[in-house]
PDB file of C-alpha atoms and ligand atoms in Angstrom:
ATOM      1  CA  UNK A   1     -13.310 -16.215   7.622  1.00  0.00           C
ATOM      2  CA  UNK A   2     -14.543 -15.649  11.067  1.00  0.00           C
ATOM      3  CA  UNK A   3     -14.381 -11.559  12.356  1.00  0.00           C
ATOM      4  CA  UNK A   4     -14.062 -10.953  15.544  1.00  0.00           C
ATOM      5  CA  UNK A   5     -13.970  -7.604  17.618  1.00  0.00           C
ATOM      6  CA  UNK A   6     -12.197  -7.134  20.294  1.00  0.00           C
ATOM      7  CA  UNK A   7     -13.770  -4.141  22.396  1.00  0.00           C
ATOM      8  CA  UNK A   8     -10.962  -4.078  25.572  1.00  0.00           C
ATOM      9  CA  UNK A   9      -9.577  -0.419  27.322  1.00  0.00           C
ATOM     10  CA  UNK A  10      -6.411  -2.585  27.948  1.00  0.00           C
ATOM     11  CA  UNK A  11      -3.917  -2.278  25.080  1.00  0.00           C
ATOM     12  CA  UNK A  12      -1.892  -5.585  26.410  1.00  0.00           C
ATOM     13  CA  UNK A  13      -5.253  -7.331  27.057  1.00  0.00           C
ATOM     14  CA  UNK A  14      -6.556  -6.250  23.122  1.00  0.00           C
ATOM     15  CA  UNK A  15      -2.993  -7.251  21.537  1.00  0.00           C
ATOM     16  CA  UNK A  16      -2.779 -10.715  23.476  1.00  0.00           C
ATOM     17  CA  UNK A  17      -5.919 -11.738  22.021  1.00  0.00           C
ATOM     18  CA  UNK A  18      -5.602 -10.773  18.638  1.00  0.00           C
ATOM     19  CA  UNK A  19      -1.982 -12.609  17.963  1.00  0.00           C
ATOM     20  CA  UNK A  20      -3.446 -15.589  19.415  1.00  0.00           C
ATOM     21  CA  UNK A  21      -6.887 -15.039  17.626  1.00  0.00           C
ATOM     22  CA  UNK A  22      -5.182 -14.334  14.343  1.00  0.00           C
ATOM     23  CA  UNK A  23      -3.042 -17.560  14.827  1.00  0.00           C
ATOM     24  CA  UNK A  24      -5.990 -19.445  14.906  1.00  0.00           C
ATOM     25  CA  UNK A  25      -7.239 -17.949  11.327  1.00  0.00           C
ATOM     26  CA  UNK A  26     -10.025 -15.054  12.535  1.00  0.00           C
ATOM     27  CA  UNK A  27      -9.749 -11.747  11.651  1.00  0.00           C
ATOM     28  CA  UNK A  28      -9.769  -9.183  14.292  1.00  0.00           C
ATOM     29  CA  UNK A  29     -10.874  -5.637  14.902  1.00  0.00           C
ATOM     30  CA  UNK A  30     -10.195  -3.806  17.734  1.00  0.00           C
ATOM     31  CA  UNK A  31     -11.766  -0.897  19.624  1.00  0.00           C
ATOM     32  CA  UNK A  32     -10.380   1.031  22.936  1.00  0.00           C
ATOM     33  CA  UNK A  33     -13.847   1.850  24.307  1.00  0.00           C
ATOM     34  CA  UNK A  34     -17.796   1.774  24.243  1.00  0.00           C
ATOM     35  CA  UNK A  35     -18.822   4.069  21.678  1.00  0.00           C
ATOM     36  CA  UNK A  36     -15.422   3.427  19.202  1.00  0.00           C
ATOM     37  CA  UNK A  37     -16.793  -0.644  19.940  1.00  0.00           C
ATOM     38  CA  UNK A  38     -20.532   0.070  18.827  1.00  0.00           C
ATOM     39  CA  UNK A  39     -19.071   2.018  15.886  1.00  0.00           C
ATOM     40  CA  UNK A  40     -16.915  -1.064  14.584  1.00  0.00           C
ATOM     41  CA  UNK A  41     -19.916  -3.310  15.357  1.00  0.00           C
ATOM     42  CA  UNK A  42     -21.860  -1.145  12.532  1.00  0.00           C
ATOM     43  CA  UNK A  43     -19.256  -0.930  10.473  1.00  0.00           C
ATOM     44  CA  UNK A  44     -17.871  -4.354  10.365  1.00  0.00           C
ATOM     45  CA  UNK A  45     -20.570  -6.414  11.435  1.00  0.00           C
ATOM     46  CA  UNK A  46     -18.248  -9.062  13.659  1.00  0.00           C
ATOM     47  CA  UNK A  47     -19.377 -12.648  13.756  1.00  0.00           C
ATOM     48  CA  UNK A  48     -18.517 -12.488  17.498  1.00  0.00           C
ATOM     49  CA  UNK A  49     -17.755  -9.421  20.001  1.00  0.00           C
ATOM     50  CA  UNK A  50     -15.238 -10.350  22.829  1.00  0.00           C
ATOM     51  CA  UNK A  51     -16.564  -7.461  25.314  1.00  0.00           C
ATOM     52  CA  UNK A  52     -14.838  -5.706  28.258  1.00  0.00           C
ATOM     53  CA  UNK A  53     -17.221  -5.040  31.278  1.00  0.00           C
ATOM     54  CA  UNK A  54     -15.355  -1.847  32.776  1.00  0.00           C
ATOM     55  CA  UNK A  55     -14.316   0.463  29.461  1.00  0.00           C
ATOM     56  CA  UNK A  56     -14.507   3.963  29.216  1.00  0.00           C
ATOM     57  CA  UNK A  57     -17.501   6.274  28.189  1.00  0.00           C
ATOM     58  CA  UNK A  58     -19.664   3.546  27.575  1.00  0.00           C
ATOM     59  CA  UNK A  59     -19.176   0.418  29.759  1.00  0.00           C
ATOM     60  CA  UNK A  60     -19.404  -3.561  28.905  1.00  0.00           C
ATOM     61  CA  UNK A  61     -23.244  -3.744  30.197  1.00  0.00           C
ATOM     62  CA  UNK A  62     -24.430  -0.343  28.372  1.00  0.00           C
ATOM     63  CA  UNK A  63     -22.631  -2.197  25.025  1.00  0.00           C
ATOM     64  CA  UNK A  64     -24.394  -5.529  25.282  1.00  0.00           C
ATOM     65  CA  UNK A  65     -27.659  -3.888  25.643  1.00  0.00           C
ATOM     66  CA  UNK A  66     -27.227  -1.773  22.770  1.00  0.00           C
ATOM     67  CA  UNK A  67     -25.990  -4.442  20.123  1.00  0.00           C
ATOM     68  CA  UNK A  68     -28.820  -6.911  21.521  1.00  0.00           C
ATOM     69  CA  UNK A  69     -31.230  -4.074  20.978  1.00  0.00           C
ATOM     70  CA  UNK A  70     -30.653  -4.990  17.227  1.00  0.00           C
ATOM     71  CA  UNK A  71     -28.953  -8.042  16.647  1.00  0.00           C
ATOM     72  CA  UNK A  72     -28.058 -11.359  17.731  1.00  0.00           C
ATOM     73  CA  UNK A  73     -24.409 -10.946  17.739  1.00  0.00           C
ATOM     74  CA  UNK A  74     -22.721 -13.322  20.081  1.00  0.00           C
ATOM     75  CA  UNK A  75     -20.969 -11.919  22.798  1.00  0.00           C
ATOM     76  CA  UNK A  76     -18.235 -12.971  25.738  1.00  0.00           C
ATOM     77  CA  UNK A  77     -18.004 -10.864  27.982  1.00  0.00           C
ATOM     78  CA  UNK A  78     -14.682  -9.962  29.972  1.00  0.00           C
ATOM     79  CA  UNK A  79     -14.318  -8.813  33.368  1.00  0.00           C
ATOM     80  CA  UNK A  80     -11.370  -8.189  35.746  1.00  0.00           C
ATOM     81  CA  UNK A  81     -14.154  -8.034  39.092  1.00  0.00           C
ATOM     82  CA  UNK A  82     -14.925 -11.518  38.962  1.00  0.00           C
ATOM     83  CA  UNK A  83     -18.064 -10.371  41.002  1.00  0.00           C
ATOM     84  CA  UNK A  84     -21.325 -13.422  40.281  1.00  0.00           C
ATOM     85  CA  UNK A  85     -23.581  -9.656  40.048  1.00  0.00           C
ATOM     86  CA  UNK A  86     -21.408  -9.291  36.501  1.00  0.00           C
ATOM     87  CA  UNK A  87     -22.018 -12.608  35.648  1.00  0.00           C
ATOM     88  CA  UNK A  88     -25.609 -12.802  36.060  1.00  0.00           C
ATOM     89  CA  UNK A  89     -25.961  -9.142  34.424  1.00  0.00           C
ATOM     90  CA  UNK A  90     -23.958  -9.876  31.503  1.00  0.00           C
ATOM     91  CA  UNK A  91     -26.115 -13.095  31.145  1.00  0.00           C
ATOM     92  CA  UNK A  92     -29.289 -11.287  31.820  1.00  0.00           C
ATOM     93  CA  UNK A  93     -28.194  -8.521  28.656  1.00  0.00           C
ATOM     94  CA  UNK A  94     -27.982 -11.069  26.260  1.00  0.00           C
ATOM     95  CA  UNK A  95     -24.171 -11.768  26.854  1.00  0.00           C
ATOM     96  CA  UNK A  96     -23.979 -15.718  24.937  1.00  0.00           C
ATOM     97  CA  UNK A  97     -20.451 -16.530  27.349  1.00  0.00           C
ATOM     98  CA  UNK A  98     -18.538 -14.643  30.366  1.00  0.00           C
ATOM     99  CA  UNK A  99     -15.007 -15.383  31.099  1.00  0.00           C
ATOM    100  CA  UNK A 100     -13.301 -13.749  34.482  1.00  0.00           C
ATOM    101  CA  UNK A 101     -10.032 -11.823  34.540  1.00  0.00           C
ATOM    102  CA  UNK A 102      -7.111 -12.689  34.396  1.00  0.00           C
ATOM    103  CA  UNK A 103      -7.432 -15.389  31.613  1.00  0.00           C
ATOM    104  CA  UNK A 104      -5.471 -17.549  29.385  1.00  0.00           C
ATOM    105  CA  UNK A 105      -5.760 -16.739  25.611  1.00  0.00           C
ATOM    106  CA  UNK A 106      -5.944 -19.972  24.965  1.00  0.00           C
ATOM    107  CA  UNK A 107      -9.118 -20.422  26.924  1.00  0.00           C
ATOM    108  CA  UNK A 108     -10.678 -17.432  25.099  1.00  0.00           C
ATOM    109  CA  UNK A 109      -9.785 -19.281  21.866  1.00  0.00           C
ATOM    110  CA  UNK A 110     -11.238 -22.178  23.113  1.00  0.00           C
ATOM    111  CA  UNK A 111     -14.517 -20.215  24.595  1.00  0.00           C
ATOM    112  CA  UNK A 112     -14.626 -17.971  21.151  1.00  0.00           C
ATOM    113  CA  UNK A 113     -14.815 -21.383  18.883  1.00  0.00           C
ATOM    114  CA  UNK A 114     -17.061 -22.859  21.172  1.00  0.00           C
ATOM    115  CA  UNK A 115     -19.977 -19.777  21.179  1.00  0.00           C
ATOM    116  CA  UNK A 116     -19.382 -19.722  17.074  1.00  0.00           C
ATOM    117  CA  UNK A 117     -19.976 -23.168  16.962  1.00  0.00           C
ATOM    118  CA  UNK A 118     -23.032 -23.098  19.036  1.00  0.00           C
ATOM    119  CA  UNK A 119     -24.056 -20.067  16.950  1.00  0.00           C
ATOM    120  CA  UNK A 120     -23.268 -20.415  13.992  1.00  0.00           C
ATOM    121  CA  UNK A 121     -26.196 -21.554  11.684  1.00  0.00           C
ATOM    122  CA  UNK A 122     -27.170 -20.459   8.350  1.00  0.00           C
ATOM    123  CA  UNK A 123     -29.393 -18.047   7.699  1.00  0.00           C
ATOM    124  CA  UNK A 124     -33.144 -18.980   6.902  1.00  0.00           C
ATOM    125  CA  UNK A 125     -33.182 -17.798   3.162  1.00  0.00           C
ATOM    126  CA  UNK A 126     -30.591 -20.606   2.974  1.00  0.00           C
ATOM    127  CA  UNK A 127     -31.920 -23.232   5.029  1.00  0.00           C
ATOM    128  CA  UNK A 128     -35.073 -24.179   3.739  1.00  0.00           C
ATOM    129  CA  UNK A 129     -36.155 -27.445   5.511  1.00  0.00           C
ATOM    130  CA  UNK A 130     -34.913 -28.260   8.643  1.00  0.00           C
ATOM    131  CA  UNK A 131     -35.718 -32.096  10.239  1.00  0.00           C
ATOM    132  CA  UNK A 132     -35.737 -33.589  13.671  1.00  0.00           C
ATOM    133  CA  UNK A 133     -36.331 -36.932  14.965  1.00  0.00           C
ATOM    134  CA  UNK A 134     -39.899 -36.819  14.733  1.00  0.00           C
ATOM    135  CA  UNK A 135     -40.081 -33.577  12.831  1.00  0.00           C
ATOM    136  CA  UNK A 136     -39.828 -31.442   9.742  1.00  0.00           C
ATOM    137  CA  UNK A 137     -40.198 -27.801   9.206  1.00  0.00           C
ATOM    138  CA  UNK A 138     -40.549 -26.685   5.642  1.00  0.00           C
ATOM    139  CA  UNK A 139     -39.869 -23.159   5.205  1.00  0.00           C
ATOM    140  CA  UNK A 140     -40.810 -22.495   1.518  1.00  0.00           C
ATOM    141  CA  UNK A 141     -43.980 -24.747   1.998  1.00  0.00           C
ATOM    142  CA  UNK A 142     -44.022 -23.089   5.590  1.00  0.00           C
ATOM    143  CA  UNK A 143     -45.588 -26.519   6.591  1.00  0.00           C
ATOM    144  CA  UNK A 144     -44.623 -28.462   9.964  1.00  0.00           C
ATOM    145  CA  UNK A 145     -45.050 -32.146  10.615  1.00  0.00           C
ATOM    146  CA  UNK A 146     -44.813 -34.308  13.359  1.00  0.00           C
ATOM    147  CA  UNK A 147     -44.773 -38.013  12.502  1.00  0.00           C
ATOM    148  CA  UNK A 148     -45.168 -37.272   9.078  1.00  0.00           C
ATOM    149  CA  UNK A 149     -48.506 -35.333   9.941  1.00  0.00           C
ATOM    150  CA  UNK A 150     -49.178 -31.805   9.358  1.00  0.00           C
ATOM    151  CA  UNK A 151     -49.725 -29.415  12.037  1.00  0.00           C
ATOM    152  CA  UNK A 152     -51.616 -26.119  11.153  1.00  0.00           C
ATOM    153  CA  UNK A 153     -49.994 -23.240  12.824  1.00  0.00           C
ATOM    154  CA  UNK A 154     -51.062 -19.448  11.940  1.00  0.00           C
ATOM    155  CA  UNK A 155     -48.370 -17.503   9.365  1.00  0.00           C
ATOM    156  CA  UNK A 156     -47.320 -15.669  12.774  1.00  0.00           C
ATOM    157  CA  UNK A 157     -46.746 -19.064  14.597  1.00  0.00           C
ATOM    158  CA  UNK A 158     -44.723 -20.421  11.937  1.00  0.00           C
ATOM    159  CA  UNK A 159     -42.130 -17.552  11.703  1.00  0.00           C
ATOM    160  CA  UNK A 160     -41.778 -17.429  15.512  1.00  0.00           C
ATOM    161  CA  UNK A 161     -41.253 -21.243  15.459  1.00  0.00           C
ATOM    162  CA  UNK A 162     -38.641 -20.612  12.480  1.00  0.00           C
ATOM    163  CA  UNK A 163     -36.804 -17.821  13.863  1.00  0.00           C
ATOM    164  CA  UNK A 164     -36.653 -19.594  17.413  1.00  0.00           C
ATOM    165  CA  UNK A 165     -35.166 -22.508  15.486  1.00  0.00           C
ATOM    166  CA  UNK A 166     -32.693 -21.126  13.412  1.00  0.00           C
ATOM    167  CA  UNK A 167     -31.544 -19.393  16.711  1.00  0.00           C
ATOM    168  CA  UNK A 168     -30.356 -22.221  19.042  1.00  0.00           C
ATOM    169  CA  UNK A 169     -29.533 -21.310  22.508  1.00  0.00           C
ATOM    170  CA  UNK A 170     -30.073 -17.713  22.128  1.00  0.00           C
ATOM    171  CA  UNK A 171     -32.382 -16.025  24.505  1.00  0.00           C
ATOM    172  CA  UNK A 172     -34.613 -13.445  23.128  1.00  0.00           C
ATOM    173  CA  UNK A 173     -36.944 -11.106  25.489  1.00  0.00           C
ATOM    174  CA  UNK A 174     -40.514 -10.671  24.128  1.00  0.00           C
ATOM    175  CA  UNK A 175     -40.038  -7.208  22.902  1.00  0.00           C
ATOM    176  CA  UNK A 176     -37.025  -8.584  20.429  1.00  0.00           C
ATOM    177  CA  UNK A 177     -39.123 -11.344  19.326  1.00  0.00           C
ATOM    178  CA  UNK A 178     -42.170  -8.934  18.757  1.00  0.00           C
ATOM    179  CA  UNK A 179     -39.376  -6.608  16.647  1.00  0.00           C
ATOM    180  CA  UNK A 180     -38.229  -9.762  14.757  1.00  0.00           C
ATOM    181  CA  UNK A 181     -41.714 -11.670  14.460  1.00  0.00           C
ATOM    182  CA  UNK A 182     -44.349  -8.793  13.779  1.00  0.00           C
ATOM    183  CA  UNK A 183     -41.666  -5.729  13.079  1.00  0.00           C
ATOM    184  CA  UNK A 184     -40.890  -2.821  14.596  1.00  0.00           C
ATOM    185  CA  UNK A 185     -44.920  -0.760  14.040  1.00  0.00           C
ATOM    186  CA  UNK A 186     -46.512  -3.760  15.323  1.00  0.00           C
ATOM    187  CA  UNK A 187     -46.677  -1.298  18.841  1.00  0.00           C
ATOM    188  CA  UNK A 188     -48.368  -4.656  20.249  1.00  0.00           C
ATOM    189  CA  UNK A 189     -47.804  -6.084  23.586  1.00  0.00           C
ATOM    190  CA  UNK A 190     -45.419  -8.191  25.049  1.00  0.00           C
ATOM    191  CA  UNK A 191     -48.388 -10.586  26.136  1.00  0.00           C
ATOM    192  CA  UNK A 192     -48.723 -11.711  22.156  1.00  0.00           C
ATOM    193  CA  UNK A 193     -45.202 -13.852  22.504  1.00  0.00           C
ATOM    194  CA  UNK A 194     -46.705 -15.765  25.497  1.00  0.00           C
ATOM    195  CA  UNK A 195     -49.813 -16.609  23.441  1.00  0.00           C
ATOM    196  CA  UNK A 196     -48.238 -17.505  20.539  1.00  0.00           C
ATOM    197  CA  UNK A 197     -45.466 -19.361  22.667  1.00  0.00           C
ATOM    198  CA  UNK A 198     -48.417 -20.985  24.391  1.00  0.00           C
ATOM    199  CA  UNK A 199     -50.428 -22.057  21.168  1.00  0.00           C
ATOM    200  CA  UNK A 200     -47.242 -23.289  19.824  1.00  0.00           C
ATOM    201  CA  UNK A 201     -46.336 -25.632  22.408  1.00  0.00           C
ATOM    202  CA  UNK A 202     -49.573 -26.943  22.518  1.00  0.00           C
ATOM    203  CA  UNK A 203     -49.574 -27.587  18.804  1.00  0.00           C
ATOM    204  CA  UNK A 204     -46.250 -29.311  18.762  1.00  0.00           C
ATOM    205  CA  UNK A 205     -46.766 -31.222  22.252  1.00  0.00           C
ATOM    206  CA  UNK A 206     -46.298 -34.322  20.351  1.00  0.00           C
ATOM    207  CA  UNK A 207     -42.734 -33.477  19.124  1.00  0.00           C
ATOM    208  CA  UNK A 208     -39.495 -32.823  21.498  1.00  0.00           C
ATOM    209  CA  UNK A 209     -39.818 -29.506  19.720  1.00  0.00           C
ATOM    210  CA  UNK A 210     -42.658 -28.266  22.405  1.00  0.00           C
ATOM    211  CA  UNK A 211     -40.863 -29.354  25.684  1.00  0.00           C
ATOM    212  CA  UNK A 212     -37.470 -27.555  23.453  1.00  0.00           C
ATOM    213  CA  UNK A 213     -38.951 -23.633  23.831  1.00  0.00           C
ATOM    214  CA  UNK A 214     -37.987 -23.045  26.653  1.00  0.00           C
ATOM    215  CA  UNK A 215     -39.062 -19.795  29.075  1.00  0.00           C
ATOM    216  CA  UNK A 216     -36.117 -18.164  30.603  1.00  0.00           C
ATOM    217  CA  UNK A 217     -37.804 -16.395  33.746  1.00  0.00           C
ATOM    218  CA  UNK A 218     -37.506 -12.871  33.612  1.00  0.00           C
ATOM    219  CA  UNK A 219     -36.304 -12.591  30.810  1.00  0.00           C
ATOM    220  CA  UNK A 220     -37.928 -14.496  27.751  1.00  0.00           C
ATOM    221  CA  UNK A 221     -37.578 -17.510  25.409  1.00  0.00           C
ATOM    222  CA  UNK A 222     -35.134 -19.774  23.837  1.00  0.00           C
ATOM    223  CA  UNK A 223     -35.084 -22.729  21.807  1.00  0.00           C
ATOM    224  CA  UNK A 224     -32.964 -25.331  23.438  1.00  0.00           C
ATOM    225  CA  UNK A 225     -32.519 -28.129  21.091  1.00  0.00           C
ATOM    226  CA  UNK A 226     -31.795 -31.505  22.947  1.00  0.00           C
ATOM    227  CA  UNK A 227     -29.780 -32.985  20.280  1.00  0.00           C
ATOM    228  CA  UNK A 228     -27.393 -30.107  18.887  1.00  0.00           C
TER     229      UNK A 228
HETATM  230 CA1   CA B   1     -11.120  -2.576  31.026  1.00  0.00          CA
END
């Protein structure tokens, strides 16, 4: 079963969504404000946040940074401004969907199934090969082909190619990817991502997998799978 938390000021707001979250099978938490919110996140570990923009102590924005600081979480973010700034902030921190005040439930249902399902993969240790029209990447054998030949990428080249992957649609900035890819002491610079990112879409130019990292401008990379 699905968890999601609900991080909304707005008692009516909070209780609307969970009856008609909980109708549709999810479990739901529920916090009143920023920090209470980044507490439940640690202690529950949702499989989706539903995030208000103006909260108390700790707003919407200051939230999403925070959890994307650390994980990949998806998050919708709520707001009653309707202001395009929001928007393109939320989207900017990492936010995976943004839905304007005042809503229908139902939509949120709708939106909330629709991130998970775009989200929702399986971890790597589970998925161990993964194949593409003209592709197959081998995680165990950490081998790649294209057209049933195999392309030599560094160990460092293969994980970011794996964790890019196994995250669909997700943006990451350089300095999460340099967390995720060469851990937190690496202390390296950002400009390692866009030579690996480089070497890696020249090694898979003749896959759809090369043209499928994509650079989100200004703020880093995501891999944007034609075919879902
Ligand atoms: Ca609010």
């Amino acid at each position: 079963m699905n968890t999601i938390l609900i991080i909304e000021d707005e008692e009516s707001v909070r209780e609307l969504l969970r009856i008609y979250l909980e109708k549709e099978g999810f479990a739901v938490e529920m916090a009143a404000d920023g920090e209470e919110g980044l507490a439940k996140i640690r202690r529950t570990s949702p499989d989706l946040i539903i995030l208000d923009i103006m909260l108390p102590q700790k707003d919407g924005f200051e939230v999403c940074r925070e959890v994307r600081q650390k994980s990949a979480t998806p998050i919708i973010m709520l707001t009653a401004r309707g202001e395009e700034l929001d928007r393109v902030l939320g989207l900017e921190l990492g936010a995976d969907d943004y839905i304007p005040k005042p809503f229908s439930p139902r939509e949120v249902v709708a939106r909330v199934k629709a991130v998970l399902r775009r989200t929702s993969f399986s971890p790597p240790e589970t998925r161990k090969v993964i194949k593409g029209t003209n592709f197959q990447i081998n995680y165990p054998a950490r081998k790649v082909e294209i057209n049933q030949e195999e392309i030599n990428l560094t160990p460092k080249e293969f994980e970011l190619l794996w964790f890019l992957v196994n995250h669909p649609y997700q943006v990451f900035t350089r300095d999460q990817l340099l967390e995720q890819i060469w851990e937190y002491d690496f202390g390296g610079d950002t400009r390692t991502v866009d030579t690996h990112i480089k070497r890696l879409r020249e090694k898979l130019s003749r896959s759809s997998l090369s043209s499928e990292i994509k650079t989100v401008w200004g703020y880093g990379y995501k891999f944007d799978p034609n075919q879902p």
